[in-house]
Amino acid sequence: MTSPRERAAEFCRRYGLRAPVLEAPMAGACPPALAVAVAEAGGMGANGVVLDPPRRIAEWVAAYRAGTDGPLQLNIWIPDPPVDEPERVAAAEEFLSRFGRPGPPAPPGPVFAEQCAAMLEARPTVVSSIMGLFGPDYVRALHERGIAWFACATTLDDALAAQEAGADAVVAQGMEAGGHRGTFDPAAAEATTVGLFALLPRFADALRVPVVAAGGIADGRGVAAALALGASAVQVGTALLRTPEAAVAPAWAAALDGLAPEDTVATRAYSGRLGRAAPTPYVRAWAAPDAPPTAPYPDQRRLVGRWRAGEPAGLDPVNFWSGQSAALATSEAAGEIVARMWREAQALLA
């Protein structure tokens, strides 16, 4: 049985890291400057491209590579099967009317197959998936180009399926994580809220591939604990959201400042998929007794986008995602946070 430090060192050698700290690929909150800062500190930069057409993927990667030659992860959602529930969509639309007036419908989103092709063209270190698994042809195409596949999982069954499908590592996402939950079945998300430190030993004992820990990690103590429980690396998101490089909306950054773990909320209010967020009035409204169920994904996301593009009143200007570690997030430079995390973790593991 390898030691935590040996396991982390092997992962770092494999992926060109000096610190086993990966930036979480947060769609809409991963500007190139943040990813560059993480990579220059020895970690792995990242971007979530679920909303990006191929041109934007290429432009983001070019900006990243202009700032660093460090390793890079690009992440995408596996599309949900189509859901046709017009009555549910209509009820959500009516409820949203209390938050102002909508703008015109947005044009169709990017095409998944074209996004996947753009990621192959970009040749990052890692392409990662969430909400499901890539098909065998795409996994083969990744590996033929020397690109690793990391698969996000929230249950052991999903993790084993990812390993069987050819994943090079599994990202174990605990319920503490901010943003969307990576459950394969959208309807099962509320029933699979397992904490990271229960998930990690279960994954580490059953999987042959390395495990990356995600959810609630924001300082060296969290890194050391995750490695001690079997992870080879960690992935952090909320810990970086208040940094100057992230440059998130000031109201979002302020909502994270001192936010207690128990005050974060698991909600479908932004997209129709379950995610953890700060308890804004908008998010709380969707949990009120008179609120209907949200529209399914991606209808809810499209509806929220329409209202933001119109004349919103009381609607959050962006998604105020937050993990349970928000109170540990600081406004220091991102590179300093990553370097300190690994320095503190090494001291604890010595």
XYZ file of C-alpha atoms in Angstrom:
350
model
C 0.000 0.000 0.000
C 1.564 3.289 -1.080
C 1.742 6.271 1.245
C -0.322 9.407 0.556
C 2.791 11.347 -0.468
C 3.973 8.578 -2.809
C 0.540 8.346 -4.397
C 0.402 12.105 -4.936
C 3.952 12.143 -6.321
C 3.099 9.466 -8.876
C 0.009 11.410 -9.986
C 2.085 14.574 -10.314
C 4.678 12.792 -12.444
C 1.983 11.392 -14.705
C 0.315 14.751 -15.342
C 3.205 17.216 -15.152
C 2.277 18.801 -11.818
C 4.320 20.146 -8.935
C 1.311 20.088 -6.612
C -1.607 17.598 -6.740
C -4.159 20.421 -6.866
C -6.539 20.746 -9.822
C -8.711 23.755 -10.511
C -12.350 22.692 -10.713
C -13.660 23.208 -14.266
C -16.411 25.694 -13.381
C -18.340 26.761 -16.484
C -18.538 30.553 -16.556
C -16.098 31.010 -13.671
C -12.788 29.833 -15.148
C -11.252 32.764 -17.002
C -7.846 31.977 -18.532
C -6.134 34.174 -15.934
C -7.353 31.943 -13.104
C -6.348 28.728 -14.857
C -2.917 30.182 -15.681
C -2.372 31.195 -12.054
C -3.209 27.676 -10.832
C -0.900 26.065 -13.396
C 1.970 28.441 -12.691
C 1.686 27.535 -8.994
C 2.207 23.875 -9.917
C -1.390 22.711 -10.242
C -3.645 22.016 -13.237
C -5.704 24.776 -14.829
C -9.197 24.035 -16.097
C -12.247 25.254 -17.941
C -15.813 23.998 -18.139
C -16.959 24.259 -21.763
C -20.560 23.009 -21.553
C -21.880 26.370 -22.832
C -19.063 27.101 -25.288
C -19.138 26.619 -29.073
C -15.949 25.352 -30.756
C -14.677 28.855 -31.564
C -14.855 29.921 -27.928
C -13.139 26.712 -26.788
C -10.251 27.384 -29.186
C -9.976 31.036 -28.114
C -9.928 30.140 -24.419
C -7.235 27.488 -24.917
C -5.117 29.911 -26.976
C -5.316 32.505 -24.203
C -4.359 29.887 -21.625
C -1.368 28.679 -23.621
C -0.207 32.253 -24.130
C 0.182 32.454 -20.343
C 1.555 29.036 -19.404
C 2.692 25.677 -20.742
C 1.204 23.971 -17.690
C -1.260 21.063 -17.775
C -4.883 21.731 -18.650
C -8.264 20.071 -18.103
C -11.329 20.745 -20.260
C -14.662 19.501 -18.937
C -18.031 18.901 -20.578
C -21.437 17.584 -19.565
C -22.799 14.412 -21.106
C -26.196 15.522 -22.489
C -29.319 14.427 -20.641
C -31.913 12.466 -22.621
C -34.571 14.851 -23.973
C -37.478 15.526 -21.604
C -40.789 16.800 -22.950
C -42.786 18.247 -20.022
C -44.528 21.358 -21.364
C -46.780 21.767 -18.315
C -43.787 21.776 -15.979
C -42.002 24.309 -18.179
C -45.092 26.514 -18.266
C -45.407 26.432 -14.464
C -41.761 27.404 -14.052
C -42.186 30.199 -16.579
C -45.195 31.548 -14.697
C -43.296 31.446 -11.392
C -40.359 33.306 -12.952
C -42.709 36.128 -13.909
C -42.421 37.441 -10.345
C -38.749 38.153 -11.123
C -39.335 40.641 -13.919
C -39.987 40.365 -17.623
C -38.183 37.970 -19.984
C -36.148 38.795 -23.033
C -36.374 36.916 -26.330
C -35.463 33.227 -26.453
C -31.773 32.585 -26.937
C -30.526 30.754 -30.025
C -29.860 27.017 -29.683
C -26.867 26.053 -27.604
C -23.662 24.475 -28.908
C -23.675 21.031 -30.477
C -22.158 18.367 -28.200
C -20.376 16.480 -30.995
C -18.800 19.712 -32.269
C -17.632 20.602 -28.751
C -16.076 17.155 -28.371
C -14.252 17.576 -31.673
C -12.974 20.995 -30.568
C -11.559 19.498 -27.377
C -9.717 16.869 -29.381
C -8.307 19.628 -31.563
C -7.194 21.606 -28.496
C -5.258 18.611 -27.118
C -5.453 19.419 -23.393
C -3.797 17.171 -20.834
C -7.200 15.949 -19.653
C -10.738 15.938 -20.990
C -13.217 15.267 -18.201
C -16.886 14.331 -18.156
C -19.704 14.972 -15.733
C -23.305 13.682 -15.669
C -22.398 10.492 -17.520
C -19.796 8.713 -19.636
C -18.236 9.192 -23.049
C -18.846 6.549 -25.677
C -16.075 4.104 -26.625
C -15.231 5.820 -29.920
C -14.551 9.142 -28.212
C -12.542 7.519 -25.429
C -10.441 5.828 -28.100
C -9.956 9.146 -29.902
C -8.804 10.814 -26.681
C -6.279 8.103 -25.905
C -4.963 8.028 -29.481
C -4.041 11.712 -29.022
C -2.453 11.147 -25.622
C -5.330 12.887 -23.781
C -6.428 11.405 -20.464
C -10.099 11.015 -19.543
C -11.228 11.893 -16.010
C -14.830 10.931 -15.166
C -16.792 12.570 -12.356
C -18.815 10.175 -10.179
C -20.928 10.458 -7.039
C -21.521 6.745 -6.381
C -19.329 3.671 -6.545
C -21.516 2.103 -9.233
C -20.943 5.132 -11.463
C -17.222 5.130 -10.652
C -16.879 1.453 -11.573
C -18.764 2.051 -14.806
C -16.348 4.869 -15.643
C -13.330 2.671 -14.946
C -14.773 -0.095 -17.120
C -15.378 2.440 -19.914
C -11.690 3.431 -19.932
C -11.429 6.403 -17.563
C -7.849 7.158 -16.528
C -8.989 8.650 -13.205
C -12.254 9.156 -11.354
C -13.198 12.443 -9.701
C -15.048 11.586 -6.488
C -17.507 14.452 -5.983
C -18.885 14.748 -2.476
C -22.144 16.492 -1.641
C -20.110 19.380 -0.145
C -19.108 20.535 -3.626
C -20.378 23.798 -5.021
C -22.182 23.938 -8.340
C -23.774 20.994 -10.076
C -23.879 17.463 -8.720
C -22.410 14.948 -11.146
C -25.036 12.241 -10.696
C -25.622 10.264 -13.862
C -29.404 10.076 -13.285
C -30.842 13.626 -12.931
C -33.770 12.408 -10.849
C -31.512 10.631 -8.351
C -29.379 13.624 -7.337
C -31.193 14.373 -4.061
C -30.884 10.704 -3.051
C -27.118 10.489 -3.614
C -25.869 13.210 -1.277
C -22.844 11.346 0.081
C -20.107 13.280 1.866
C -16.631 13.222 0.353
C -14.933 11.538 3.306
C -17.384 8.635 3.153
C -17.006 8.446 -0.625
C -13.201 8.477 -0.820
C -12.315 5.239 1.024
C -15.101 3.454 -0.844
C -13.689 4.543 -4.193
C -10.043 4.002 -3.221
C -10.720 0.449 -2.004
C -12.613 -0.593 -5.135
C -10.941 1.215 -8.054
C -7.714 0.490 -9.902
C -7.426 3.990 -11.342
C -6.427 7.089 -9.335
C -9.095 9.011 -7.444
C -9.292 12.818 -7.415
C -11.179 14.260 -4.417
C -13.652 17.103 -4.966
C -15.983 18.830 -2.538
C -15.351 20.988 0.510
C -11.537 21.192 0.155
C -10.220 24.715 0.678
C -6.988 24.483 2.667
C -4.040 22.208 3.421
C -5.962 20.267 6.043
C -8.527 19.215 3.439
C -5.810 18.233 0.967
C -3.979 16.128 3.556
C -7.172 14.443 4.729
C -8.229 13.598 1.163
C -4.838 12.095 0.359
C -4.844 10.119 3.620
C -8.223 8.637 2.677
C -6.975 7.366 -0.672
C -7.074 10.236 -3.141
C -4.124 10.906 -5.453
C -5.010 14.582 -5.940
C -7.710 17.118 -5.102
C -9.898 19.401 -7.176
C -10.885 22.790 -5.742
C -13.403 25.349 -6.939
C -15.069 27.449 -4.254
C -11.664 28.032 -2.633
C -10.672 30.041 -5.730
C -13.849 31.996 -6.430
C -12.950 35.063 -4.334
C -9.507 35.453 -5.920
C -8.780 38.469 -8.130
C -8.065 36.149 -11.068
C -11.546 34.593 -10.885
C -13.112 38.058 -11.184
C -16.619 36.788 -10.414
C -19.485 39.237 -9.956
C -18.894 41.288 -6.765
C -22.268 40.244 -5.334
C -21.358 36.574 -5.790
C -17.964 37.026 -4.115
C -19.624 38.887 -1.235
C -22.175 36.098 -0.773
C -19.317 33.621 -0.251
C -17.531 35.713 2.393
C -18.029 33.931 5.724
C -20.851 31.723 4.387
C -21.413 28.873 6.858
C -21.476 25.293 5.557
C -24.990 24.727 6.844
C -26.277 27.826 5.062
C -25.468 26.609 1.555
C -28.439 25.232 -0.361
C -28.887 22.347 -2.796
C -31.132 23.780 -5.512
C -32.387 23.293 -9.055
C -33.362 26.965 -9.339
C -30.682 27.968 -11.833
C -30.583 25.129 -14.331
C -32.978 22.318 -13.464
C -30.022 20.176 -12.406
C -29.191 19.969 -8.688
C -26.358 22.232 -7.551
C -25.113 23.765 -4.304
C -25.405 27.528 -4.008
C -25.530 30.478 -1.633
C -28.988 31.072 -0.101
C -30.044 34.119 -2.108
C -33.672 35.337 -2.018
C -34.094 33.965 -5.539
C -32.837 30.503 -4.533
C -34.964 30.489 -1.375
C -38.057 31.451 -3.384
C -37.856 28.166 -5.303
C -37.924 26.267 -1.984
C -41.072 28.040 -0.746
C -44.319 26.042 -0.357
C -45.954 27.877 -3.245
C -43.115 27.244 -5.691
C -43.591 24.701 -8.473
C -40.901 22.205 -9.420
C -38.317 23.774 -11.663
C -38.379 23.003 -15.354
C -36.076 20.109 -16.313
C -32.568 20.741 -17.574
C -31.873 22.477 -19.924
C -35.271 24.214 -20.029
C -34.807 25.836 -16.619
C -31.377 27.157 -17.632
C -32.843 28.621 -20.822
C -35.721 30.235 -18.941
C -33.379 31.826 -16.401
C -31.243 33.090 -19.278
C -34.296 34.696 -20.888
C -35.237 36.533 -17.707
C -31.665 37.770 -17.233
C -31.696 39.077 -20.801
C -34.981 40.932 -20.238
C -35.893 43.205 -17.345
C -34.999 41.149 -14.260
C -36.231 42.117 -10.816
C -34.800 40.167 -7.920
C -33.241 37.481 -10.105
C -29.605 36.690 -9.337
C -27.463 38.189 -12.130
C -25.319 35.038 -12.193
C -25.513 31.619 -10.550
C -24.251 32.076 -6.976
C -22.719 28.601 -6.709
C -21.016 27.781 -3.418
C -19.490 24.724 -1.834
C -19.696 24.112 1.888
C -16.115 25.364 2.339
C -16.984 28.917 1.258
C -16.033 30.457 4.619
C -12.455 29.247 4.078
C -12.157 30.989 0.700
C -9.987 34.110 0.697
C -9.359 37.001 -1.657
C -5.643 36.206 -1.987
C -4.032 35.550 -5.349
C -4.953 32.123 -6.702
C -1.343 30.992 -7.033
C -0.670 31.783 -3.393
C -3.698 29.741 -2.317
C -2.631 26.693 -4.332
C 0.976 26.874 -3.151
C -0.060 27.266 0.483
C -2.530 24.372 0.281
C 0.179 21.992 -0.856
C 2.782 23.365 1.545
C 0.442 22.936 4.518
C -0.643 19.483 3.356
C 2.958 18.268 3.056
C 3.692 19.434 6.579
C 0.696 17.520 7.899
C 1.641 14.384 5.963
C 5.309 14.449 6.970
